[in-house]
């Protein structure tokens, strides 16, 4: 009996260790596969496969595909394995975060540029300073703000790829319909309010058409704060200044607007709207909106005969127009396995050639001025307006709590328009929260 | 015959201590393969549950950010949490949801189960219909109800319009967003209903017959027979329902794209925890939140268990 039991135990142990061995060896196999690939890129035989995570669909999805195709043609020993990741950018990067923490990140990731600083501060991105130096990539090719956003404490962590700016879109036919001059869009806040009132058609508590909604589309608070002359960050003391009096003024105006039109009625209107072809500006249900140049692509695609114009975001005084620019970049996450091949791809995507392919199809602006010029953006009646304002444009503060600040400002607008405190109280709270997070 | 049995009894009585000793030895040695068989599960439990669980206690005292180990800060995370307005708001939202959802789910669930327990032709079809929503994934459920509750062209408001009631902007209004969510959650109530149905099937028919002989009507039978004997199942669903309600996440998160809009009225506790952990690099803070939630749920479950002695009636007791 005991011998039988011994046999059984031995068998069991064999079974378990067998499981462990196969478990480990499957891990070994993948790592040898990788090292093979690595040597392949050095020796010129075999292919290196780099993984690339991005969040692009629609026209920019097509554009990035073309970039990859051309890159693979020029670099026959590198294969780009691109996967779409739904949540990447605009403050949502959970998948990338866990992949980096787990030591198994993609080789390249498409990355919202305003978050580069916070991620670099966490040590989660590869430093690109030396690689850029040895490849002769320098700052002077790019728009200065895009380079600044891609750097943190003097080191480069990302290669900028796109930029944008935000303007007021307005429907010229509807302007004519209510007796407004279609060639003379509102330039002051007072004019904007007046135009909005004229354009709005309300039936009971339902809007048939609404003239303007300050926070709709790209009407983020950064844009209004800067248009009112406010400031969001003091880089010398490294503190947030959300409750700058001009910012408070801007939020007060938004709040008054919400009160006048009924915030819940507006929410009822916006919740019923779609995107793409169903965008209310395209369907004629919204006469004016703040949107970026990327909004032009969907108008061209879904409603090319829309008679519209663009103008700078109105300011209280009707001058000192400004806007803000974001944009994307490509990064190498910390722990990426094929850094060299990844860098080749970054270089290509961020270089003139890649930029030309991408910007042409996606209609996103390049971060390289000459590319924008070559693609004719400066001659186009609509696009030239977006390019023209770039020198006056702001970029979101380069800070370690960029995502938190962004989310806090978004809920500040939400809270103020719903009447959960005065604009000053709310912005002061935002300021305290962000500053206490910055100190950590 | 009698004599023989007696003899045997004496025999066993005499041998009993020896046998017991052997048995003890047997159980001791034979438990090793048992442990070995269980080891994959035990290793998994220790490695993937116990270890992270207990490390999160430590992390709740640090500024751990997933990417960086952070520093030890003592009770600072907890201190900060108690001064964090959104933390309290998320607790309020979560308690609001639990307080309404759990009792409603019990009342509606029991009522539904009783209806589905009637002896009517085609009952299997009705049961299937009420169970079907449970099979809908949470994300699909969110999308579906966003359309139904759409203030502009949603089915719910169109129906209300027909009756002459102007429907509210369900998910876009601070007042109605949480009730909407409760409604959506109640729609997928099939799982507890199945358990209630099993509980109803367990009640012996004799009791109903006896009640009928005593002249009890339907209502009296329900109050005095059905409900008391259903209490063990209600107890189970109450505990599981409360725990589930405090962990509400998927539905509001997908519906609001993680924003908890409007005005944070749908920011639930676990959503805020998730944001801190995976968006703001504050895993230490999030760990502290997780432990506070654990204490709350633990206390609540304890209270339910203690009071259960008074209102839960097990059959055969």
JSON list of C-alpha atoms in Angstrom, two decimals, chain A residues 4 12 20 23 41 52-53 94 124 155 169 176 224 276 280 378 380 393:
[
{"chain": "A", "resi": 4, "resn": "UNK", "atom": "CA", "xyz": [1.54, 2.31, -4.23]},
{"chain": "A", "resi": 12, "resn": "UNK", "atom": "CA", "xyz": [1.84, 13.51, -9.16]},
{"chain": "A", "resi": 20, "resn": "UNK", "atom": "CA", "xyz": [5.82, 23.93, -14.74]},
{"chain": "A", "resi": 23, "resn": "UNK", "atom": "CA", "xyz": [4.83, 26.61, -18.76]},
{"chain": "A", "resi": 41, "resn": "UNK", "atom": "CA", "xyz": [17.41, 43.39, -37.84]},
{"chain": "A", "resi": 52, "resn": "UNK", "atom": "CA", "xyz": [2.18, 49.61, -32.60]},
{"chain": "A", "resi": 53, "resn": "UNK", "atom": "CA", "xyz": [-0.84, 50.61, -30.55]},
{"chain": "A", "resi": 94, "resn": "UNK", "atom": "CA", "xyz": [-5.30, 52.15, -18.81]},
{"chain": "A", "resi": 124, "resn": "UNK", "atom": "CA", "xyz": [7.28, 55.04, -18.25]},
{"chain": "A", "resi": 155, "resn": "UNK", "atom": "CA", "xyz": [14.82, 65.55, -22.42]},
{"chain": "A", "resi": 169, "resn": "UNK", "atom": "CA", "xyz": [-17.61, 77.14, -37.21]},
{"chain": "A", "resi": 176, "resn": "UNK", "atom": "CA", "xyz": [-28.53, 84.75, -43.90]},
{"chain": "A", "resi": 224, "resn": "UNK", "atom": "CA", "xyz": [-12.50, 79.90, -23.22]},
{"chain": "A", "resi": 276, "resn": "UNK", "atom": "CA", "xyz": [-19.99, 61.81, -38.04]},
{"chain": "A", "resi": 280, "resn": "UNK", "atom": "CA", "xyz": [-25.82, 68.52, -35.34]},
{"chain": "A", "resi": 378, "resn": "UNK", "atom": "CA", "xyz": [-2.09, 77.65, -46.33]},
{"chain": "A", "resi": 380, "resn": "UNK", "atom": "CA", "xyz": [-7.24, 76.67, -48.61]},
{"chain": "A", "resi": 393, "resn": "UNK", "atom": "CA", "xyz": [-2.02, 79.38, -30.09]}
]
